[in-house]
C-alpha positions in Angstrom: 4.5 -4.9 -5.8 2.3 -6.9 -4.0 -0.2 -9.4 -6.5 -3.9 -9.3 -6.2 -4.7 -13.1 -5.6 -2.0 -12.9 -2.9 -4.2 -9.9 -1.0 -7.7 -11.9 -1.7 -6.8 -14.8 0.3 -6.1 -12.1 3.2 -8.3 -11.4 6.0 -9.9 -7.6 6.4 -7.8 -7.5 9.3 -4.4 -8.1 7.8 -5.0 -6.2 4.6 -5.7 -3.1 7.3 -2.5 -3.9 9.0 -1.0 -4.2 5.7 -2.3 -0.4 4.4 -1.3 1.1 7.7 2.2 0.2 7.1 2.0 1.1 3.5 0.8 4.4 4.2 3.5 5.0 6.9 6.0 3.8 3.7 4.7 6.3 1.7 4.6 9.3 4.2 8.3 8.0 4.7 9.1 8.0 1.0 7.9 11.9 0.5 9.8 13.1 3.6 12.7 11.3 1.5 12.0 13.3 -1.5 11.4 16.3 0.2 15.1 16.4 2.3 16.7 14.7 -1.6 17.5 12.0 0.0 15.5 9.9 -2.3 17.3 6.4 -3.8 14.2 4.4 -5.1 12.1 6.9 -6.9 10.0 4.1 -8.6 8.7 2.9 -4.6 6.7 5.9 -5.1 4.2 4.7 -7.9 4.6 1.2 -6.8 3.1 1.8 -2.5 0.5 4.4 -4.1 -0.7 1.8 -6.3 -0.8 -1.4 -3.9 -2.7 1.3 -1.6 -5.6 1.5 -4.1 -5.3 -1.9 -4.4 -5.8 -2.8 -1.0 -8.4 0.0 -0.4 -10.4 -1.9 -3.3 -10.1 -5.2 -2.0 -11.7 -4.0 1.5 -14.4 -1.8 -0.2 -15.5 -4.9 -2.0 -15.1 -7.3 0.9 -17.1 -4.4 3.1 -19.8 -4.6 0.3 -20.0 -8.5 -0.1 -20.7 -9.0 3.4 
């Protein structure tokens, strides 16, 4: 779980970089639960949640500049 001061002091560009890869997690963790191959059932919650972090943080960054 990633902490919220540690994804303000990020740039726009890195916390992109950063939701890409947590989006390609998460598309990874459902093909997982799909096939039952699933060993970390709590990731789940935990990418889906640092992905609305992260998509806050740029919408307010987009909107303070």
């Amino acid at each position: 779980m990633t902490k919220i001061a540690d994804l303000r002091a990020q740039t726009p560009d890195q916390l992109g970089d950063q939701l890409l890869s947590l989006k390609k997690e998460q598309f990874n963790l459902r093909f997982q639960a799909a096939t039952g191959q699933m060993e970390k059932t709590h990731r789940v919650g935990e990418v889906r949640k640092d992905i609305a972090r992260i998509s806050t943080l740029m919408r307010e960054k987009r909107s303070a500049s």
